[in-house]
mmCIF file of C-alpha atoms and ligand atoms in Angstrom:
data_model
loop_
_atom_site.group_PDB
_atom_site.id
_atom_site.type_symbol
_atom_site.label_atom_id
_atom_site.label_comp_id
_atom_site.label_asym_id
_atom_site.label_seq_id
_atom_site.Cartn_x
_atom_site.Cartn_y
_atom_site.Cartn_z
ATOM 1 C CA UNK I 1 -38.465 7.531 10.238
ATOM 2 C CA UNK I 2 -39.915 6.838 13.688
ATOM 3 C CA UNK I 3 -37.895 4.948 16.210
ATOM 4 C CA UNK I 4 -39.137 1.514 17.354
ATOM 5 C CA UNK I 5 -39.881 1.121 21.020
ATOM 6 C CA UNK I 6 -40.360 -2.376 22.487
ATOM 7 C CA UNK I 7 -42.539 -2.427 25.565
ATOM 8 C CA UNK I 8 -42.404 -5.532 27.787
ATOM 9 C CA UNK I 9 -44.948 -6.184 30.632
ATOM 10 C CA UNK I 10 -46.828 -9.320 31.820
ATOM 11 C CA UNK I 11 -49.858 -7.134 32.680
ATOM 12 C CA UNK I 12 -52.079 -6.640 29.561
ATOM 13 C CA UNK I 13 -53.705 -3.537 31.003
ATOM 14 C CA UNK I 14 -50.394 -1.808 31.676
ATOM 15 C CA UNK I 15 -49.178 -2.880 28.252
ATOM 16 C CA UNK I 16 -52.168 -1.323 26.520
ATOM 17 C CA UNK I 17 -51.737 1.910 28.494
ATOM 18 C CA UNK I 18 -47.971 2.102 27.731
ATOM 19 C CA UNK I 19 -48.652 1.329 24.012
ATOM 20 C CA UNK I 20 -51.071 4.182 23.755
ATOM 21 C CA UNK I 21 -48.609 6.616 25.448
ATOM 22 C CA UNK I 22 -45.621 5.519 23.427
ATOM 23 C CA UNK I 23 -47.663 5.635 20.133
ATOM 24 C CA UNK I 24 -48.984 9.106 21.043
ATOM 25 C CA UNK I 25 -45.390 10.248 21.661
ATOM 26 C CA UNK I 26 -44.589 9.368 17.952
ATOM 27 C CA UNK I 27 -42.840 6.047 18.180
ATOM 28 C CA UNK I 28 -43.598 2.676 16.530
ATOM 29 C CA UNK I 29 -44.649 0.295 19.260
ATOM 30 C CA UNK I 30 -43.573 -3.340 19.589
ATOM 31 C CA UNK I 31 -44.926 -5.476 22.425
ATOM 32 C CA UNK I 32 -43.953 -8.522 24.426
ATOM 33 C CA UNK I 33 -45.495 -10.003 27.617
ATOM 34 C CA UNK I 34 -42.301 -11.890 28.767
ATOM 35 C CA UNK I 35 -38.513 -11.709 28.648
ATOM 36 C CA UNK I 36 -38.085 -14.574 26.164
ATOM 37 C CA UNK I 37 -40.331 -13.048 23.537
ATOM 38 C CA UNK I 38 -38.730 -9.645 24.183
ATOM 39 C CA UNK I 39 -35.272 -11.055 23.302
ATOM 40 C CA UNK I 40 -36.685 -12.568 20.018
ATOM 41 C CA UNK I 41 -38.176 -9.227 19.026
ATOM 42 C CA UNK I 42 -34.936 -7.377 19.845
ATOM 43 C CA UNK I 43 -32.986 -9.733 17.670
ATOM 44 C CA UNK I 44 -35.499 -9.585 14.822
ATOM 45 C CA UNK I 45 -36.485 -5.886 14.815
ATOM 46 C CA UNK I 46 -33.528 -4.171 16.500
ATOM 47 C CA UNK I 47 -35.584 -1.544 18.400
ATOM 48 C CA UNK I 48 -33.195 1.117 19.781
ATOM 49 C CA UNK I 49 -35.395 1.605 22.868
ATOM 50 C CA UNK I 50 -36.841 -1.038 25.229
ATOM 51 C CA UNK I 51 -39.077 -0.319 28.227
ATOM 52 C CA UNK I 52 -39.346 -3.316 30.440
ATOM 53 C CA UNK I 53 -41.310 -4.255 33.589
ATOM 54 C CA UNK I 54 -39.155 -5.406 36.479
ATOM 55 C CA UNK I 55 -41.523 -8.078 37.959
ATOM 56 C CA UNK I 56 -42.450 -10.697 35.402
ATOM 57 C CA UNK I 57 -42.733 -14.474 35.652
ATOM 58 C CA UNK I 58 -39.701 -16.543 34.369
ATOM 59 C CA UNK I 59 -37.351 -13.988 32.956
ATOM 60 C CA UNK I 60 -37.751 -10.838 34.944
ATOM 61 C CA UNK I 61 -36.688 -7.332 33.932
ATOM 62 C CA UNK I 62 -33.284 -7.520 35.502
ATOM 63 C CA UNK I 63 -32.466 -10.831 33.738
ATOM 64 C CA UNK I 64 -33.717 -9.318 30.439
ATOM 65 C CA UNK I 65 -31.394 -6.337 31.001
ATOM 66 C CA UNK I 66 -28.414 -8.601 31.598
ATOM 67 C CA UNK I 67 -29.181 -10.784 28.618
ATOM 68 C CA UNK I 68 -29.526 -7.831 26.206
ATOM 69 C CA UNK I 69 -26.272 -6.376 27.514
ATOM 70 C CA UNK I 70 -24.298 -9.551 26.933
ATOM 71 C CA UNK I 71 -25.957 -10.953 23.831
ATOM 72 C CA UNK I 72 -23.668 -10.846 20.762
ATOM 73 C CA UNK I 73 -26.587 -10.256 18.403
ATOM 74 C CA UNK I 74 -27.761 -7.102 20.247
ATOM 75 C CA UNK I 75 -25.891 -4.052 19.016
ATOM 76 C CA UNK I 76 -27.429 -1.025 20.784
ATOM 77 C CA UNK I 77 -30.433 -0.804 23.051
ATOM 78 C CA UNK I 78 -31.464 2.030 25.456
ATOM 79 C CA UNK I 79 -33.152 0.215 28.380
ATOM 80 C CA UNK I 80 -35.754 1.873 30.621
ATOM 81 C CA UNK I 81 -36.774 -0.189 33.640
ATOM 82 C CA UNK I 82 -40.338 0.046 35.007
ATOM 83 C CA UNK I 83 -40.478 -0.383 38.745
ATOM 84 C CA UNK I 84 -42.755 0.031 41.776
ATOM 85 C CA UNK I 85 -39.608 0.429 43.862
ATOM 86 C CA UNK I 86 -37.984 3.807 44.224
ATOM 87 C CA UNK I 87 -35.399 3.001 46.986
ATOM 88 C CA UNK I 88 -31.905 3.895 45.950
ATOM 89 C CA UNK I 89 -30.718 0.332 46.596
ATOM 90 C CA UNK I 90 -33.135 -1.221 44.103
ATOM 91 C CA UNK I 91 -32.616 1.454 41.466
ATOM 92 C CA UNK I 92 -28.844 0.858 41.784
ATOM 93 C CA UNK I 93 -29.495 -2.830 41.216
ATOM 94 C CA UNK I 94 -31.327 -1.984 37.942
ATOM 95 C CA UNK I 95 -28.429 0.196 36.695
ATOM 96 C CA UNK I 96 -25.943 -2.455 37.521
ATOM 97 C CA UNK I 97 -27.965 -4.989 35.549
ATOM 98 C CA UNK I 98 -27.570 -2.668 32.558
ATOM 99 C CA UNK I 99 -30.551 -0.281 32.562
ATOM 100 C CA UNK I 100 -29.996 3.229 31.206
ATOM 101 C CA UNK I 101 -32.976 4.840 33.036
ATOM 102 C CA UNK I 102 -35.993 3.910 35.170
ATOM 103 C CA UNK I 103 -39.665 4.823 35.554
ATOM 104 C CA UNK I 104 -41.744 4.271 38.631
ATOM 105 C CA UNK I 105 -45.293 3.028 38.483
ATOM 106 C CA UNK I 106 -47.908 4.354 38.307
ATOM 107 C CA UNK I 107 -46.680 5.747 34.985
ATOM 108 C CA UNK I 108 -46.952 9.398 34.387
ATOM 109 C CA UNK I 109 -47.536 10.120 30.732
ATOM 110 C CA UNK I 110 -45.465 13.421 30.676
ATOM 111 C CA UNK I 111 -42.627 11.736 32.514
ATOM 112 C CA UNK I 112 -42.627 8.744 30.130
ATOM 113 C CA UNK I 113 -42.623 11.125 27.173
ATOM 114 C CA UNK I 114 -39.731 13.155 28.554
ATOM 115 C CA UNK I 115 -37.668 10.065 29.230
ATOM 116 C CA UNK I 116 -38.456 8.729 25.766
ATOM 117 C CA UNK I 117 -37.032 11.981 24.282
ATOM 118 C CA UNK I 118 -33.826 11.444 26.168
ATOM 119 C CA UNK I 119 -33.724 7.827 24.925
ATOM 120 C CA UNK I 120 -34.359 8.956 21.325
ATOM 121 C CA UNK I 121 -31.570 11.543 21.615
ATOM 122 C CA UNK I 122 -29.084 8.900 22.758
ATOM 123 C CA UNK I 123 -30.310 6.501 20.011
ATOM 124 C CA UNK I 124 -29.676 9.130 17.364
ATOM 125 C CA UNK I 125 -26.191 9.888 18.734
ATOM 126 C CA UNK I 126 -25.485 6.112 18.684
ATOM 127 C CA UNK I 127 -26.669 5.788 15.094
ATOM 128 C CA UNK I 128 -24.652 8.729 14.009
ATOM 129 C CA UNK I 129 -21.567 7.302 15.799
ATOM 130 C CA UNK I 130 -21.886 3.928 14.234
ATOM 131 C CA UNK I 131 -22.547 5.436 10.802
ATOM 132 C CA UNK I 132 -19.316 7.475 11.178
ATOM 133 C CA UNK I 133 -17.430 4.450 12.366
ATOM 134 C CA UNK I 134 -18.661 2.434 9.376
ATOM 135 C CA UNK I 135 -17.625 5.268 7.064
ATOM 136 C CA UNK I 136 -14.177 5.403 8.659
ATOM 137 C CA UNK I 137 -13.735 1.669 8.169
ATOM 138 C CA UNK I 138 -14.808 2.030 4.507
ATOM 139 C CA UNK I 139 -12.487 4.912 3.917
ATOM 140 C CA UNK I 140 -9.543 3.063 5.677
ATOM 141 C CA UNK I 141 -10.217 0.050 3.384
ATOM 142 C CA UNK I 142 -10.339 2.283 0.300
ATOM 143 C CA UNK I 143 -7.130 4.054 1.356
ATOM 144 C CA UNK I 144 -5.394 0.732 1.864
ATOM 145 C CA UNK I 145 -6.308 -0.288 -1.680
ATOM 146 C CA UNK I 146 -5.295 3.113 -3.071
ATOM 147 C CA UNK I 147 -1.980 2.983 -1.306
ATOM 148 C CA UNK I 148 -1.355 -0.487 -2.682
ATOM 149 C CA UNK I 149 -2.094 0.807 -6.234
ATOM 150 C CA UNK I 150 0.081 3.834 -5.697
ATOM 151 C CA UNK I 151 3.021 1.767 -4.526
ATOM 152 C CA UNK I 152 2.671 -0.449 -7.568
ATOM 153 C CA UNK I 153 2.428 2.618 -9.865
ATOM 154 C CA UNK I 154 5.466 4.107 -8.127
ATOM 155 C CA UNK I 155 7.438 0.922 -8.659
ATOM 156 C CA UNK I 156 6.481 0.897 -12.350
ATOM 157 C CA UNK I 157 7.424 4.566 -12.655
ATOM 158 C CA UNK I 158 10.731 4.086 -10.979
ATOM 159 C CA UNK I 159 11.415 1.215 -13.378
ATOM 160 C CA UNK I 160 10.413 3.385 -16.422
ATOM 161 C CA UNK I 161 12.624 6.283 -15.158
ATOM 162 C CA UNK I 162 15.684 4.148 -14.538
ATOM 163 C CA UNK I 163 15.442 1.440 -17.273
ATOM 164 C CA UNK I 164 16.187 1.349 -20.961
ATOM 165 C CA UNK I 165 13.016 0.027 -22.606
ATOM 166 C CA UNK I 166 14.690 -1.983 -25.350
ATOM 167 C CA UNK I 167 17.307 -3.868 -23.396
ATOM 168 C CA UNK I 168 15.972 -3.698 -19.865
ATOM 169 C CA UNK I 169 19.425 -2.416 -18.760
ATOM 170 C CA UNK I 170 19.811 0.730 -16.710
ATOM 171 C CA UNK I 171 19.469 3.907 -18.859
ATOM 172 C CA UNK I 172 21.834 6.760 -19.205
ATOM 173 C CA UNK I 173 20.159 8.889 -16.452
ATOM 174 C CA UNK I 174 20.527 5.977 -13.927
ATOM 175 C CA UNK I 175 24.006 5.150 -15.164
ATOM 176 C CA UNK I 176 25.076 8.721 -14.290
ATOM 177 C CA UNK I 177 23.418 8.390 -10.869
ATOM 178 C CA UNK I 178 25.215 5.152 -10.082
ATOM 179 C CA UNK I 179 28.531 6.700 -11.356
ATOM 180 C CA UNK I 180 28.038 9.617 -9.064
ATOM 181 C CA UNK I 181 27.433 7.230 -6.177
ATOM 182 C CA UNK I 182 30.694 5.438 -6.882
ATOM 183 C CA UNK I 183 32.451 8.796 -7.115
ATOM 184 C CA UNK I 184 30.958 9.689 -3.672
ATOM 185 C CA UNK I 185 32.247 6.371 -2.122
ATOM 186 C CA UNK I 186 35.704 6.966 -3.564
ATOM 187 C CA UNK I 187 35.796 10.484 -2.202
ATOM 188 C CA UNK I 188 34.715 9.425 1.218
ATOM 189 C CA UNK I 189 36.285 6.024 1.682
ATOM 190 C CA UNK I 190 38.898 5.809 -1.012
ATOM 191 C CA UNK I 191 37.103 2.918 -2.714
ATOM 192 C CA UNK I 192 38.513 2.242 -6.208
ATOM 193 C CA UNK I 193 36.326 1.781 -9.190
ATOM 194 C CA UNK I 194 36.576 1.425 -12.977
ATOM 195 C CA UNK I 195 34.476 2.008 -16.047
ATOM 196 C CA UNK I 196 34.250 0.058 -19.181
ATOM 197 C CA UNK I 197 32.998 2.038 -22.226
ATOM 198 C CA UNK I 198 31.680 -0.254 -24.879
ATOM 199 C CA UNK I 199 30.499 0.226 -28.477
ATOM 200 C CA UNK I 200 29.130 -2.196 -31.052
ATOM 201 C CA UNK I 201 31.432 -2.182 -34.112
ATOM 202 C CA UNK I 202 29.977 -0.979 -37.424
ATOM 203 C CA UNK I 203 26.510 -0.840 -35.989
ATOM 204 C CA UNK I 204 25.231 1.843 -38.381
ATOM 205 C CA UNK I 205 26.247 -0.233 -41.362
ATOM 206 C CA UNK I 206 24.696 -3.224 -39.647
ATOM 207 C CA UNK I 207 21.423 -1.365 -39.315
ATOM 208 C CA UNK I 208 21.488 -0.186 -42.921
ATOM 209 C CA UNK I 209 22.121 -3.770 -44.166
ATOM 210 C CA UNK I 210 19.717 -5.757 -42.007
ATOM 211 C CA UNK I 211 17.217 -3.072 -40.830
ATOM 212 C CA UNK I 212 16.386 -1.647 -37.407
ATOM 213 C CA UNK I 213 14.482 -4.679 -36.209
ATOM 214 C CA UNK I 214 17.593 -6.784 -36.584
ATOM 215 C CA UNK I 215 19.592 -3.938 -34.939
ATOM 216 C CA UNK I 216 17.262 -3.985 -31.978
ATOM 217 C CA UNK I 217 17.526 -7.723 -31.633
ATOM 218 C CA UNK I 218 21.343 -7.411 -31.559
ATOM 219 C CA UNK I 219 21.190 -4.604 -28.945
ATOM 220 C CA UNK I 220 18.864 -6.749 -26.785
ATOM 221 C CA UNK I 221 20.920 -9.924 -27.116
ATOM 222 C CA UNK I 222 24.265 -8.182 -26.739
ATOM 223 C CA UNK I 223 22.981 -6.622 -23.431
ATOM 224 C CA UNK I 224 22.256 -10.144 -22.201
ATOM 225 C CA UNK I 225 25.689 -11.374 -23.264
ATOM 226 C CA UNK I 226 27.362 -8.443 -21.357
ATOM 227 C CA UNK I 227 25.374 -9.191 -18.260
ATOM 228 C CA UNK I 228 26.288 -12.889 -18.426
ATOM 229 C CA UNK I 229 29.992 -11.935 -18.293
ATOM 230 C CA UNK I 230 30.260 -9.308 -15.548
ATOM 231 C CA UNK I 231 30.425 -9.816 -11.777
ATOM 232 C CA UNK I 232 27.226 -9.518 -9.764
ATOM 233 C CA UNK I 233 28.410 -6.121 -8.383
ATOM 234 C CA UNK I 234 29.122 -4.731 -11.801
ATOM 235 C CA UNK I 235 26.305 -2.674 -13.448
ATOM 236 C CA UNK I 236 25.634 -2.740 -17.189
ATOM 237 C CA UNK I 237 23.951 0.347 -18.632
ATOM 238 C CA UNK I 238 22.894 1.407 -22.154
ATOM 239 C CA UNK I 239 23.875 5.013 -22.456
ATOM 240 C CA UNK I 240 23.265 5.670 -26.090
ATOM 241 C CA UNK I 241 22.271 4.015 -29.396
ATOM 242 C CA UNK I 242 24.878 1.319 -29.472
ATOM 243 C CA UNK I 243 26.889 2.653 -26.558
ATOM 244 C CA UNK I 244 27.060 0.839 -23.198
ATOM 245 C CA UNK I 245 28.816 1.442 -19.964
ATOM 246 C CA UNK I 246 29.864 -1.029 -17.328
ATOM 247 C CA UNK I 247 30.464 0.301 -13.905
ATOM 248 C CA UNK I 248 32.885 -1.984 -11.918
ATOM 249 C CA UNK I 249 32.970 -1.160 -8.227
ATOM 250 C CA UNK I 250 35.966 -1.970 -6.026
ATOM 251 C CA UNK I 251 38.270 -2.878 -8.875
ATOM 252 C CA UNK I 252 41.227 -1.298 -10.664
ATOM 253 C CA UNK I 253 41.800 -1.043 -14.372
ATOM 254 C CA UNK I 254 43.643 -4.328 -14.694
ATOM 255 C CA UNK I 255 40.817 -6.344 -13.163
ATOM 256 C CA UNK I 256 38.202 -4.409 -15.142
ATOM 257 C CA UNK I 257 40.181 -5.179 -18.295
ATOM 258 C CA UNK I 258 39.932 -8.900 -17.579
ATOM 259 C CA UNK I 259 36.145 -8.498 -17.324
ATOM 260 C CA UNK I 260 36.166 -6.417 -20.541
ATOM 261 C CA UNK I 261 38.113 -9.116 -22.309
ATOM 262 C CA UNK I 262 35.567 -11.751 -21.233
ATOM 263 C CA UNK I 263 32.789 -9.537 -22.573
ATOM 264 C CA UNK I 264 34.630 -8.972 -25.896
ATOM 265 C CA UNK I 265 35.310 -12.695 -26.416
ATOM 266 C CA UNK I 266 31.724 -13.680 -25.535
ATOM 267 C CA UNK I 267 30.285 -11.261 -28.075
ATOM 268 C CA UNK I 268 32.658 -12.364 -30.749
ATOM 269 C CA UNK I 269 31.762 -15.971 -30.105
ATOM 270 C CA UNK I 270 27.954 -15.311 -29.969
ATOM 271 C CA UNK I 271 25.697 -16.074 -32.932
ATOM 272 C CA UNK I 272 22.861 -13.574 -33.337
ATOM 273 C CA UNK I 273 20.085 -15.404 -35.116
ATOM 274 C CA UNK I 274 18.086 -13.179 -37.509
ATOM 275 C CA UNK I 275 15.561 -14.630 -40.029
ATOM 276 C CA UNK I 276 17.493 -17.894 -40.460
ATOM 277 C CA UNK I 277 20.793 -16.022 -40.750
ATOM 278 C CA UNK I 278 23.712 -16.217 -38.301
ATOM 279 C CA UNK I 279 24.994 -12.725 -37.754
ATOM 280 C CA UNK I 280 28.296 -11.822 -36.176
ATOM 281 C CA UNK I 281 28.996 -8.658 -34.117
ATOM 282 C CA UNK I 282 32.070 -7.388 -32.382
ATOM 283 C CA UNK I 283 32.558 -4.766 -29.720
ATOM 284 C CA UNK I 284 35.239 -2.191 -28.961
ATOM 285 C CA UNK I 285 35.893 -1.506 -25.322
ATOM 286 C CA UNK I 286 37.887 1.045 -23.346
ATOM 287 C CA UNK I 287 38.724 0.659 -19.650
ATOM 288 C CA UNK I 288 39.551 3.495 -17.263
ATOM 289 C CA UNK I 289 40.109 3.528 -13.572
ATOM 290 C CA UNK I 290 39.158 6.388 -11.333
ATOM 291 C CA UNK I 291 42.395 8.204 -10.413
ATOM 292 C CA UNK I 292 43.296 10.945 -7.901
ATOM 293 C CA UNK I 293 43.924 13.393 -10.708
ATOM 294 C CA UNK I 294 40.267 13.180 -11.946
ATOM 295 C CA UNK I 295 38.115 16.091 -10.899
ATOM 296 C CA UNK I 296 34.697 14.739 -11.771
ATOM 297 C CA UNK I 297 32.811 11.853 -13.202
ATOM 298 C CA UNK I 298 33.157 13.450 -16.672
ATOM 299 C CA UNK I 299 36.910 12.820 -16.436
ATOM 300 C CA UNK I 300 36.611 9.080 -16.024
ATOM 301 C CA UNK I 301 33.961 8.901 -18.828
ATOM 302 C CA UNK I 302 36.207 10.812 -21.131
ATOM 303 C CA UNK I 303 39.172 8.555 -20.250
ATOM 304 C CA UNK I 304 37.132 5.418 -20.895
ATOM 305 C CA UNK I 305 35.797 6.986 -24.149
ATOM 306 C CA UNK I 306 39.336 7.741 -25.330
ATOM 307 C CA UNK I 307 40.378 4.150 -24.610
ATOM 308 C CA UNK I 308 37.354 2.929 -26.480
ATOM 309 C CA UNK I 309 38.266 5.038 -29.531
ATOM 310 C CA UNK I 310 41.906 3.719 -29.259
ATOM 311 C CA UNK I 311 40.286 0.271 -29.632
ATOM 312 C CA UNK I 312 38.469 1.418 -32.838
ATOM 313 C CA UNK I 313 41.707 2.915 -34.094
ATOM 314 C CA UNK I 314 43.549 -0.328 -33.390
ATOM 315 C CA UNK I 315 41.118 -2.216 -35.648
ATOM 316 C CA UNK I 316 38.214 -2.751 -33.162
ATOM 317 C CA UNK I 317 37.344 -5.842 -31.137
ATOM 318 C CA UNK I 318 39.931 -5.160 -28.491
ATOM 319 C CA UNK I 319 40.308 -3.734 -24.936
ATOM 320 C CA UNK I 320 42.739 -0.846 -24.436
ATOM 321 C CA UNK I 321 43.125 0.662 -20.995
ATOM 322 C CA UNK I 322 43.199 4.415 -20.545
ATOM 323 C CA UNK I 323 46.627 5.820 -19.581
ATOM 324 C CA UNK I 324 46.609 7.807 -16.346
ATOM 325 C CA UNK I 325 46.957 11.425 -17.466
ATOM 326 C CA UNK I 326 47.385 14.548 -15.342
ATOM 327 C CA UNK I 327 44.057 16.380 -15.255
ATOM 328 C CA UNK I 328 43.745 19.288 -17.556
ATOM 329 C CA UNK I 329 42.759 22.388 -15.686
ATOM 330 C CA UNK I 330 39.127 23.344 -16.498
ATOM 331 C CA UNK I 331 38.618 26.890 -17.584
HETATM 332 MG MG1 MG O 1 -45.265 -7.288 36.201
#
């Protein structure tokens, strides 16, 4: 596509001559006979190149240059000033007003043509630059949207990876991570912690009697009951079918046992509503405190598990505390 060139001169004869030269050089010609009309044409047609006479009534070439340079609606214009002056002082004045180039009268066709090529080259560079800038802005906006979607997807993924779908509690994998963190804190700072292992009593029989949907309801609701009874710093996790683990940071076995007893009593008192029936469920719990003799997180899990089975053996629905035992050497 040809570039548009606006020529501005108050002399119709010069305007005609310029128009024929500019047209012959392969540009689309726009014309104005004064500065005011020239500005309107620039705003409406956005020609990238303007050739303007210096001496004109009302708005002269210098004023037109300044106006075009400061007008908010004018993006890019390559300005060539026509002048009868060729003294350095006057030429400097034109450049200071915002002209990019100048042509002295009488106009030489070859010189005009050469200067138009330069103008066209600059106009193309400018178009290219502004296209790239627009593209960068577009890509930046796209990237911002993508980053937002990615962050949301990552949050969702993190939740899926760490959460038990049925109860919304932390899952086994995350439970083991948190346990490892507590272990690390104890190693480094000597912070105590305890675990409560917890199992719904007779859950298999319960499932067989009422069906899995009722079983799922009990698991979900029991999870809520547990959470309602622990401290804010305690973490409730579902680590197996009907097996739960509560991690109690910064407490010994006696305090954890108080918490476990609250949980036990709350479950015993809770009515699980299923299809108009009031179902009762109990839990067996085992408490263990991390001790110096333990070599790894497996040891405290085993201790809590043993205590929990002691609860089952003692008739369920109770809270035994694991005895501190010397560690058995691992082979
Ligand atoms: Mg004139």
